[in-house]
Every structure is written in structure tokens, then in C-alpha cells.
Amino acid sequence: MALDFQKINEAAENYRADMAAFLRAMISHPSESCEEKEVVACIKAEMEKLNFDKVEVDGLGNVIGWMGDGEKIIAIDSHIDTVGIGNIDNWEQDPYKGYETDEIIYGRGGSDQEGGMASAVYGAKIMKDLDLIPEGYKIMIVGSVQEEDCDGMCWQYIYNKDKIVPEFVISTEPTDGGIYRGHRGRMEIRVDVKGVSCHGSAPERGDNAIYKVLDDIAWFRDYRFEKESPLLGPVKMSVTVINAGTQHNVIPDKCTFIVDVRSNELYSNEELFAEIKKHISCEAQARSFRLNSSRIDEKHPFVQKAMKLGRVPFGSPTLSDQALMSFPSVKIGPGRSSRSHTAEEYIMLKEIEEAVGIYLEL
């Protein structure tokens, strides 16, 4: 299908004010994980205003819009929940007002990831306007919930409950102009140890639980798994939380610490956990094994097409909805990931327009 890029660019420019207004409207609704109902209603109303062929909200709360009537599905996914704003004093502008200059919109969610939602919704609209939906296909635009808190509950629900199986999925996470063809998995490990408490003046009468975890903590800091990925690098482990003790003069009788494990595609989470248990002395439990790494081959036609457009393929250090997608997927979206989760989060309007063009050509 030959694309008329002049018409695509003109359409994106014509919708620029509408895209900006839509993004400001999404930002105006605080939407931390599990609190997305208002922004879901906002997105549903925008899709209906733009005459999507079908708009629905599923049982988990994901908002889904459809364009086209073919049997095969190409999905564009944007999680619509955000992290909190942190200390409000760090923001120069109201994080929920969508403060705008001629080129930039500030506010929580602008970059991660409601800017992607704006480009996906209006990309689908322009595809319909210009009759660019490929024959035999339909476009599925997903505003997914609970990504920041639950790491991909959306697609577990869509795949297992609704039995929807796309041919391909694009995640609109901000990718700094590149295309992420793989991302790390994640596993949370909790380590518990028991000691014996006693008065702090006679520590020899007890068994200090803190001391019992020191060797294991050092192991997590220093150990290196053998297989390193050319795409994603080595497996990474970090002790991120430690809880022990009740007061200064009591020897602690228990200690718990949490380890954040980031896997590459060369290991499953189960394999990593089995290896970890061989090396530590304390009792360990994995919260879940489900968030494995994701990878698509560099020779896949979608990746090859993106490279021809000048998009450099990378491996992503962060997790996304892709962790629970059992079908081919990539991340490519407007904005820079370095702006995510920060005070003064923003996105440039030209980045949203650029993403619309990329999605249409891909």
C-alpha cells in the first residue's frame, strides 16, 4: 500500500490542537494504578467523538477502541495509569493542569504514557480517514490499566479472559526515538530469617537476625550470572528493602529483605530462582515468576521496517505490558523515558505528531 506522506502530515497537523486538548484532558484526571476510572471515561468519550467503529470497557477496566472490520488484529497499547506526583513542592506547575506552551505539554502522565495514548487514538483516526487500514485487518487501540502497579494485568486479562490474540502489538512507551525489541523481566524475592531477641547489653544471649543475613546480602551484591545477553546485558540484582529491629536496645529476632531481580532473555525467572537458592542460606520466596523478559528477533519484518525508517533497535532495561504478551511486540513511542516519573514531566507536541506518522508507516 503506497502512503501519501503529505496527506498524513497534513492530517496530523490538522488534528494537532485536538490531540493537545485530548492529552490535557487525560492529564487533568489523576490516574494512579487502580484509580483510572475517570481517565478511562475521558478516553472512551474521545474515541466515540472520533467515530471509532466500536468502543468498550472490559471487565478489568481497560478501554478498547476498534477501527476496521478484518479478522486479523494489530494492537497499539498505551498504559493509562501513572505513578503518583511525589512531593508537590517539586512541581513548578500544577501536575494535573496540562500546562502548555506552543510546543510542550507538562503534567503527570504526559510522557509516561498518555502522550502515547493520544498518538495511538489519533493515529487510528487518521488511518480510517485516509483509508489506510490494511485489507483483512482491524486496529485495536488499548488504554490499559494497572501497569505501573501490577506490571501487565491488562494483557493477562485480554488474552486469558477475552481470548483476543493480536498478530502484533506496539507499546507506545517513550523510547527516545528508538525501537525497543526486547526488555528485561522482573522478579521480586523476599528473604526471611529468624533470630533470638535479648537485651542489647548482652548480645551473646541472643542471635542477631541482622548479622545472619549479611553474607546473603553480600552475595546478591557481588554474584554475576554466567550468561550475558548482547541485547539486554547481564542479569541484575539489587537489595532494595530491609526491615529488622524494634528499638535501639533490643537484639532483633527477625530480619526481612527484598531483592529486585532483572532478568535477560537467556534465563527464565524460575531458572534464576533455582540458582539463587543454591547460594544463599536464608529462606527465600519469589512473589511471582510471571514477569519474564521479552524479545523479538531483529530480522522480524516490523523491526526491519523500523530500522529502514532510521529507528535504532535497543534492549529496554525497564518492564512493560509486554511481559505478559504471548505474541510479537515492540516498544516505540513518543517522548523520552528520562522524563518519566519525574517532577515537571512533559512531552513535545511534535513528538506526538511524529509517532502518528511512524505508526501509520509501520
Short mmCIF file of C-alpha atoms in Angstrom, two decimals:
data_model
loop_
_atom_site.label_atom_id
_atom_site.label_comp_id
_atom_site.label_asym_id
_atom_site.label_seq_id
_atom_site.Cartn_x
_atom_site.Cartn_y
_atom_site.Cartn_z
CA MET A 1 0.00 0.00 0.00
CA ALA A 2 1.54 3.32 -1.09
CA LEU A 3 1.40 6.02 1.53
CA ASP A 4 0.87 9.70 0.75
CA PHE A 5 3.05 11.25 3.44
CA GLN A 6 1.96 14.76 2.57
CA LYS A 7 -1.64 13.82 3.36
CA ILE A 8 -0.57 12.04 6.58
CA ASN A 9 1.44 15.06 7.74
CA GLU A 10 -1.37 17.43 6.85
CA ALA A 11 -3.87 15.28 8.78
CA ALA A 12 -1.63 15.12 11.84
CA GLU A 13 -1.15 18.89 11.71
CA ASN A 14 -4.89 19.47 11.32
CA TYR A 15 -5.53 17.38 14.43
CA ARG A 16 -2.74 18.95 16.46
CA ALA A 17 -5.00 21.15 18.58
CA ASP A 18 -7.39 18.24 19.17
CA MET A 19 -4.54 15.93 20.19
CA ALA A 20 -3.22 18.55 22.60
CA ALA A 21 -6.66 19.12 24.10
CA PHE A 22 -7.17 15.36 24.49
CA LEU A 23 -3.82 14.97 26.24
CA ARG A 24 -4.56 17.86 28.61
CA ALA A 25 -7.92 16.27 29.40
CA MET A 26 -6.27 12.94 30.27
CA ILE A 27 -3.68 14.66 32.45
CA SER A 28 -6.43 16.52 34.33
CA HIS A 29 -7.74 13.21 35.73
CA PRO A 30 -5.39 11.77 38.40
CA SER A 31 -4.95 8.15 37.38
CA GLU A 32 -2.63 6.24 39.64
CA SER A 33 -2.84 2.45 39.33
CA CYS A 34 -6.31 1.11 40.24
CA GLU A 35 -7.69 4.68 40.12
CA GLU A 36 -8.16 5.00 36.36
CA LYS A 37 -11.96 5.20 36.01
CA GLU A 38 -12.09 8.92 35.23
CA VAL A 39 -9.36 8.84 32.59
CA VAL A 40 -10.95 5.70 31.07
CA ALA A 41 -14.22 7.63 30.71
CA CYS A 42 -12.29 10.52 29.12
CA ILE A 43 -10.64 8.22 26.55
CA LYS A 44 -13.87 6.38 25.80
CA ALA A 45 -15.63 9.69 25.13
CA GLU A 46 -12.81 10.82 22.79
CA MET A 47 -12.94 7.57 20.81
CA GLU A 48 -16.71 7.87 20.46
CA LYS A 49 -16.37 11.51 19.36
CA LEU A 50 -13.92 10.39 16.67
CA ASN A 51 -16.37 7.73 15.43
CA PHE A 52 -14.39 4.62 16.26
CA ASP A 53 -16.19 1.58 14.88
CA LYS A 54 -16.52 0.10 18.37
CA VAL A 55 -15.57 1.29 21.86
CA GLU A 56 -15.75 -0.83 25.00
CA VAL A 57 -14.52 -1.07 28.57
CA ASP A 58 -13.71 -4.64 29.58
CA GLY A 59 -14.14 -6.35 32.94
CA LEU A 60 -10.75 -5.24 34.24
CA GLY A 61 -11.33 -1.62 33.25
CA ASN A 62 -9.21 -1.43 30.08
CA VAL A 63 -10.69 0.87 27.43
CA ILE A 64 -10.52 -0.58 23.90
CA GLY A 65 -11.34 1.08 20.59
CA TRP A 66 -11.61 -0.67 17.24
CA MET A 67 -11.14 0.59 13.69
CA GLY A 68 -11.76 -1.67 10.69
CA ASP A 69 -13.61 -4.95 10.24
CA GLY A 70 -10.97 -7.53 9.29
CA GLU A 71 -10.24 -10.71 11.21
CA LYS A 72 -6.55 -10.09 11.93
CA ILE A 73 -5.62 -7.64 14.68
CA ILE A 74 -2.80 -5.13 15.03
CA ALA A 75 -2.89 -3.61 18.51
CA ILE A 76 -1.43 -0.35 19.76
CA ASP A 77 -1.20 -0.38 23.55
CA SER A 78 -0.73 2.52 25.93
CA HIS A 79 -0.99 2.11 29.67
CA ILE A 80 -3.01 4.99 31.08
CA ASP A 81 -2.22 4.70 34.77
CA THR A 82 0.55 6.82 36.25
CA VAL A 83 2.77 6.93 39.27
CA GLY A 84 1.99 9.47 41.98
CA ILE A 85 3.24 13.05 41.88
CA GLY A 86 5.56 12.74 44.89
CA ASN A 87 6.27 16.00 46.71
CA ILE A 88 4.03 18.65 45.19
CA ASP A 89 6.60 21.31 46.15
CA ASN A 90 8.92 19.90 43.48
CA TRP A 91 6.48 20.88 40.73
CA GLU A 92 6.63 24.41 39.34
CA GLN A 93 3.23 23.89 37.70
CA ASP A 94 0.10 22.03 38.75
CA PRO A 95 0.82 18.40 37.66
CA TYR A 96 -2.83 17.87 36.72
CA LYS A 97 -3.47 21.03 34.69
CA GLY A 98 -1.67 20.00 31.49
CA TYR A 99 0.12 23.35 31.38
CA GLU A 100 1.01 24.06 27.74
CA THR A 101 3.41 26.21 25.78
CA ASP A 102 3.37 26.39 21.98
CA GLU A 103 5.42 23.19 21.74
CA ILE A 104 5.27 21.38 25.11
CA ILE A 105 2.63 19.97 27.47
CA TYR A 106 3.62 19.49 31.11
CA GLY A 107 1.90 17.21 33.61
CA ARG A 108 1.88 13.78 35.23
CA GLY A 109 1.37 11.14 32.56
CA GLY A 110 2.25 13.36 29.61
CA SER A 111 5.29 11.29 28.75
CA ASP A 112 4.50 8.04 30.58
CA GLN A 113 2.26 7.21 28.88
CA GLU A 114 -0.78 9.27 27.98
CA GLY A 115 1.15 11.04 25.23
CA GLY A 116 1.36 7.61 23.62
CA MET A 117 -2.39 7.21 24.05
CA ALA A 118 -3.00 10.47 22.18
CA SER A 119 -0.80 9.37 19.28
CA ALA A 120 -2.46 5.93 19.15
CA VAL A 121 -6.03 7.25 19.17
CA TYR A 122 -5.40 9.91 16.54
CA GLY A 123 -3.19 7.58 14.51
CA ALA A 124 -6.14 5.17 14.22
CA LYS A 125 -8.47 8.05 13.34
CA ILE A 126 -6.18 9.23 10.54
CA MET A 127 -5.83 5.65 9.25
CA LYS A 128 -9.61 5.49 8.97
CA ASP A 129 -9.88 8.96 7.42
CA LEU A 130 -7.28 8.14 4.75
CA ASP A 131 -8.44 4.56 4.17
CA LEU A 132 -5.09 3.13 5.29
CA ILE A 133 -6.24 0.15 7.35
CA PRO A 134 -4.83 -2.91 5.53
CA GLU A 135 -7.38 -5.25 3.99
CA GLY A 136 -8.25 -8.13 6.29
CA TYR A 137 -7.09 -6.29 9.41
CA LYS A 138 -8.56 -4.21 12.17
CA ILE A 139 -6.76 -1.84 14.50
CA MET A 140 -7.14 -2.32 18.26
CA ILE A 141 -6.28 0.68 20.44
CA VAL A 142 -5.88 -0.32 24.10
CA GLY A 143 -5.82 2.05 27.05
CA SER A 144 -4.50 -0.41 29.61
CA VAL A 145 -4.79 -0.12 33.38
CA GLN A 146 -2.66 -1.18 36.35
CA GLU A 147 0.68 -1.33 34.52
CA GLU A 148 2.66 0.77 36.99
CA ASP A 149 1.43 -1.26 39.96
CA CYS A 150 0.71 -4.72 38.56
CA ASP A 151 3.02 -4.98 35.53
CA GLY A 152 0.79 -6.11 32.74
CA MET A 153 -2.51 -7.27 34.27
CA CYS A 154 -4.15 -5.78 31.18
CA TRP A 155 -2.84 -8.30 28.71
CA GLN A 156 -3.20 -11.25 31.05
CA TYR A 157 -6.90 -10.36 31.18
CA ILE A 158 -7.29 -9.64 27.46
CA TYR A 159 -5.57 -12.85 26.41
CA ASN A 160 -6.97 -15.24 29.05
CA LYS A 161 -10.48 -13.80 29.51
CA ASP A 162 -11.37 -12.14 26.22
CA LYS A 163 -9.38 -14.59 24.03
CA ILE A 164 -8.05 -11.75 21.87
CA VAL A 165 -4.83 -12.69 20.06
CA PRO A 166 -3.26 -9.87 18.01
CA GLU A 167 -0.88 -10.55 15.15
CA PHE A 168 1.35 -7.84 16.54
CA VAL A 169 1.40 -5.27 19.36
CA ILE A 170 3.05 -1.87 19.52
CA SER A 171 3.59 -0.47 23.02
CA THR A 172 3.69 3.34 22.98
CA GLU A 173 6.16 3.63 25.86
CA PRO A 174 8.53 6.58 25.33
CA THR A 175 11.62 5.23 23.55
CA ASP A 176 13.79 8.28 22.85
CA GLY A 177 13.31 7.85 19.12
CA GLY A 178 14.48 4.23 19.05
CA ILE A 179 12.67 0.91 18.90
CA TYR A 180 12.94 -1.45 21.86
CA ARG A 181 12.81 -5.02 20.56
CA GLY A 182 13.31 -6.63 23.95
CA HIS A 183 13.04 -5.78 27.61
CA ARG A 184 14.18 -7.22 30.89
CA GLY A 185 11.96 -9.36 33.05
CA ARG A 186 11.48 -8.75 36.75
CA MET A 187 11.20 -10.92 39.84
CA GLU A 188 10.79 -9.86 43.46
CA ILE A 189 12.37 -12.12 46.06
CA ARG A 190 11.65 -11.92 49.78
CA VAL A 191 14.25 -13.33 52.17
CA ASP A 192 13.31 -14.03 55.81
CA VAL A 193 15.49 -15.10 58.72
CA LYS A 194 14.72 -15.70 62.40
CA GLY A 195 16.99 -14.96 65.34
CA VAL A 196 16.59 -14.70 69.10
CA SER A 197 15.97 -11.38 70.80
CA CYS A 198 17.56 -10.27 74.04
CA HIS A 199 18.70 -7.12 75.82
CA GLY A 200 21.17 -5.06 73.83
CA SER A 201 23.60 -5.06 76.76
CA ALA A 202 24.11 -8.85 76.46
CA PRO A 203 24.04 -9.69 72.75
CA GLU A 204 25.71 -13.04 73.37
CA ARG A 205 22.44 -14.28 74.89
CA GLY A 206 20.57 -13.82 71.65
CA ASP A 207 21.00 -14.44 67.95
CA ASN A 208 21.06 -11.24 65.93
CA ALA A 209 18.92 -11.73 62.82
CA ILE A 210 20.60 -8.84 61.03
CA TYR A 211 24.02 -10.49 61.25
CA LYS A 212 22.57 -13.71 59.81
CA VAL A 213 21.63 -12.02 56.52
CA LEU A 214 24.88 -10.15 55.90
CA ASP A 215 26.55 -12.88 53.87
CA ASP A 216 23.49 -13.38 51.70
CA ILE A 217 23.15 -9.64 51.07
CA ALA A 218 26.81 -9.52 50.05
CA TRP A 219 26.22 -12.46 47.70
CA PHE A 220 23.35 -10.66 45.95
CA ARG A 221 25.59 -7.61 45.57
CA ASP A 222 28.56 -9.48 44.09
CA TYR A 223 27.27 -12.51 42.17
CA ARG A 224 27.29 -12.47 38.38
CA PHE A 225 25.28 -14.96 36.34
CA GLU A 226 27.26 -16.61 33.57
CA LYS A 227 25.13 -15.81 30.52
CA GLU A 228 25.13 -12.18 29.37
CA SER A 229 22.87 -11.05 26.56
CA PRO A 230 24.18 -8.99 23.61
CA LEU A 231 20.78 -7.25 23.62
CA LEU A 232 19.94 -6.84 27.32
CA GLY A 233 23.25 -7.34 29.07
CA PRO A 234 23.75 -9.23 32.35
CA VAL A 235 21.16 -10.27 34.92
CA LYS A 236 20.97 -7.58 37.61
CA MET A 237 20.11 -8.00 41.30
CA SER A 238 19.65 -5.27 43.91
CA VAL A 239 18.65 -5.44 47.58
CA THR A 240 16.07 -2.67 47.81
CA VAL A 241 14.30 -3.05 51.20
CA ILE A 242 15.47 -4.23 54.65
CA ASN A 243 13.27 -4.48 57.74
CA ALA A 244 14.57 -5.51 61.17
CA GLY A 245 14.56 -4.44 64.79
CA THR A 246 12.08 -2.78 67.10
CA GLN A 247 14.20 -0.42 69.21
CA HIS A 248 17.79 0.51 69.84
CA ASN A 249 18.41 -1.67 72.90
CA VAL A 250 16.84 -4.96 71.72
CA ILE A 251 18.68 -7.54 69.63
CA PRO A 252 16.41 -8.19 66.59
CA ASP A 253 14.85 -11.64 66.34
CA LYS A 254 13.85 -11.38 62.69
CA CYS A 255 15.02 -9.70 59.53
CA THR A 256 13.43 -9.48 56.09
CA PHE A 257 14.91 -8.05 52.93
CA ILE A 258 13.64 -7.69 49.36
CA VAL A 259 15.69 -8.31 46.23
CA ASP A 260 14.80 -6.81 42.84
CA VAL A 261 15.96 -9.17 40.06
CA ARG A 262 16.05 -8.03 36.43
CA SER A 263 16.43 -10.92 34.00
CA ASN A 264 17.69 -11.07 30.46
CA GLU A 265 16.17 -13.31 27.79
CA LEU A 266 18.72 -16.07 28.39
CA TYR A 267 17.13 -17.13 31.69
CA SER A 268 13.59 -17.72 32.87
CA ASN A 269 12.73 -16.39 36.31
CA GLU A 270 12.36 -19.98 37.53
CA GLU A 271 15.91 -20.77 36.42
CA LEU A 272 17.28 -17.71 38.18
CA PHE A 273 15.45 -18.51 41.40
CA ALA A 274 16.71 -22.10 41.41
CA GLU A 275 20.28 -20.85 41.04
CA ILE A 276 19.83 -18.22 43.76
CA LYS A 277 18.60 -20.80 46.28
CA LYS A 278 21.79 -22.81 45.78
CA HIS A 279 23.92 -19.93 47.04
CA ILE A 280 22.07 -18.35 49.98
CA SER A 281 21.49 -19.75 53.43
CA CYS A 282 18.30 -17.91 54.37
CA GLU A 283 14.75 -18.84 53.38
CA ALA A 284 13.66 -17.15 50.14
CA GLN A 285 10.33 -16.83 48.34
CA ALA A 286 9.60 -15.39 44.91
CA ARG A 287 6.49 -13.25 44.72
CA SER A 288 5.85 -14.40 41.14
CA PHE A 289 7.60 -15.93 38.15
CA ARG A 290 5.25 -14.48 35.53
CA LEU A 291 7.14 -11.33 34.52
CA ASN A 292 9.73 -12.79 32.18
CA SER A 293 11.80 -10.92 29.62
CA SER A 294 10.53 -10.20 26.12
CA ARG A 295 12.38 -10.34 22.81
CA ILE A 296 11.60 -10.13 19.11
CA ASP A 297 14.17 -11.12 16.50
CA GLU A 298 15.99 -8.33 14.69
CA LYS A 299 15.04 -10.00 11.38
CA HIS A 300 11.32 -9.64 12.05
CA PRO A 301 9.76 -7.56 9.22
CA PHE A 302 8.43 -4.97 11.65
CA VAL A 303 11.87 -4.39 13.17
CA GLN A 304 13.46 -4.28 9.72
CA LYS A 305 10.92 -1.69 8.59
CA ALA A 306 11.58 0.45 11.67
CA MET A 307 15.32 0.29 11.02
CA LYS A 308 14.76 1.49 7.45
CA LEU A 309 12.97 4.48 8.97
CA GLY A 310 16.11 5.25 10.95
CA ARG A 311 14.91 3.78 14.25
CA VAL A 312 17.76 2.11 16.09
CA PRO A 313 16.81 -1.18 17.85
CA PHE A 314 17.68 -1.42 21.54
CA GLY A 315 17.03 -3.60 24.54
CA SER A 316 14.97 -1.90 27.25
CA PRO A 317 16.11 -2.03 30.88
CA THR A 318 12.56 -1.49 32.13
CA LEU A 319 9.49 -3.70 32.28
CA SER A 320 6.20 -3.09 30.49
CA ASP A 321 2.92 -4.75 29.50
CA GLN A 322 4.96 -6.84 27.06
CA ALA A 323 5.94 -9.17 29.90
CA LEU A 324 2.60 -10.95 29.56
CA MET A 325 2.16 -10.80 25.80
CA SER A 326 2.46 -14.19 24.12
CA PHE A 327 2.64 -12.61 20.67
CA PRO A 328 5.22 -10.45 18.85
CA SER A 329 5.59 -6.93 20.22
CA VAL A 330 7.88 -3.92 20.32
CA LYS A 331 8.07 -0.65 22.19
CA ILE A 332 8.16 2.51 20.13
CA GLY A 333 6.57 5.71 21.34
CA PRO A 334 6.78 9.48 21.68
CA GLY A 335 8.95 11.22 24.23
CA ARG A 336 11.97 10.30 26.31
CA SER A 337 11.94 7.76 29.09
CA SER A 338 14.22 10.00 31.16
CA ARG A 339 11.24 12.33 31.74
CA SER A 340 9.07 9.56 33.19
CA HIS A 341 8.22 9.57 36.91
CA THR A 342 9.82 12.99 37.38
CA ALA A 343 8.51 16.34 38.56
CA GLU A 344 7.96 18.57 35.52
CA GLU A 345 7.18 15.56 33.32
CA TYR A 346 6.44 16.77 29.79
CA ILE A 347 6.07 15.78 26.17
CA MET A 348 6.56 17.79 23.00
CA LEU A 349 3.65 18.05 20.59
CA LYS A 350 5.92 17.39 17.61
CA GLU A 351 6.87 14.06 19.24
CA ILE A 352 3.21 13.01 19.28
CA GLU A 353 2.78 14.02 15.64
CA GLU A 354 5.95 12.13 14.72
CA ALA A 355 4.66 8.99 16.47
CA VAL A 356 1.41 9.17 14.47
CA GLY A 357 3.41 9.12 11.24
CA ILE A 358 5.61 6.26 12.43
CA TYR A 359 2.64 4.09 13.42
CA LEU A 360 0.93 4.67 10.09
CA GLU A 361 4.01 3.76 8.05
CA LEU A 362 4.88 0.73 10.18
#
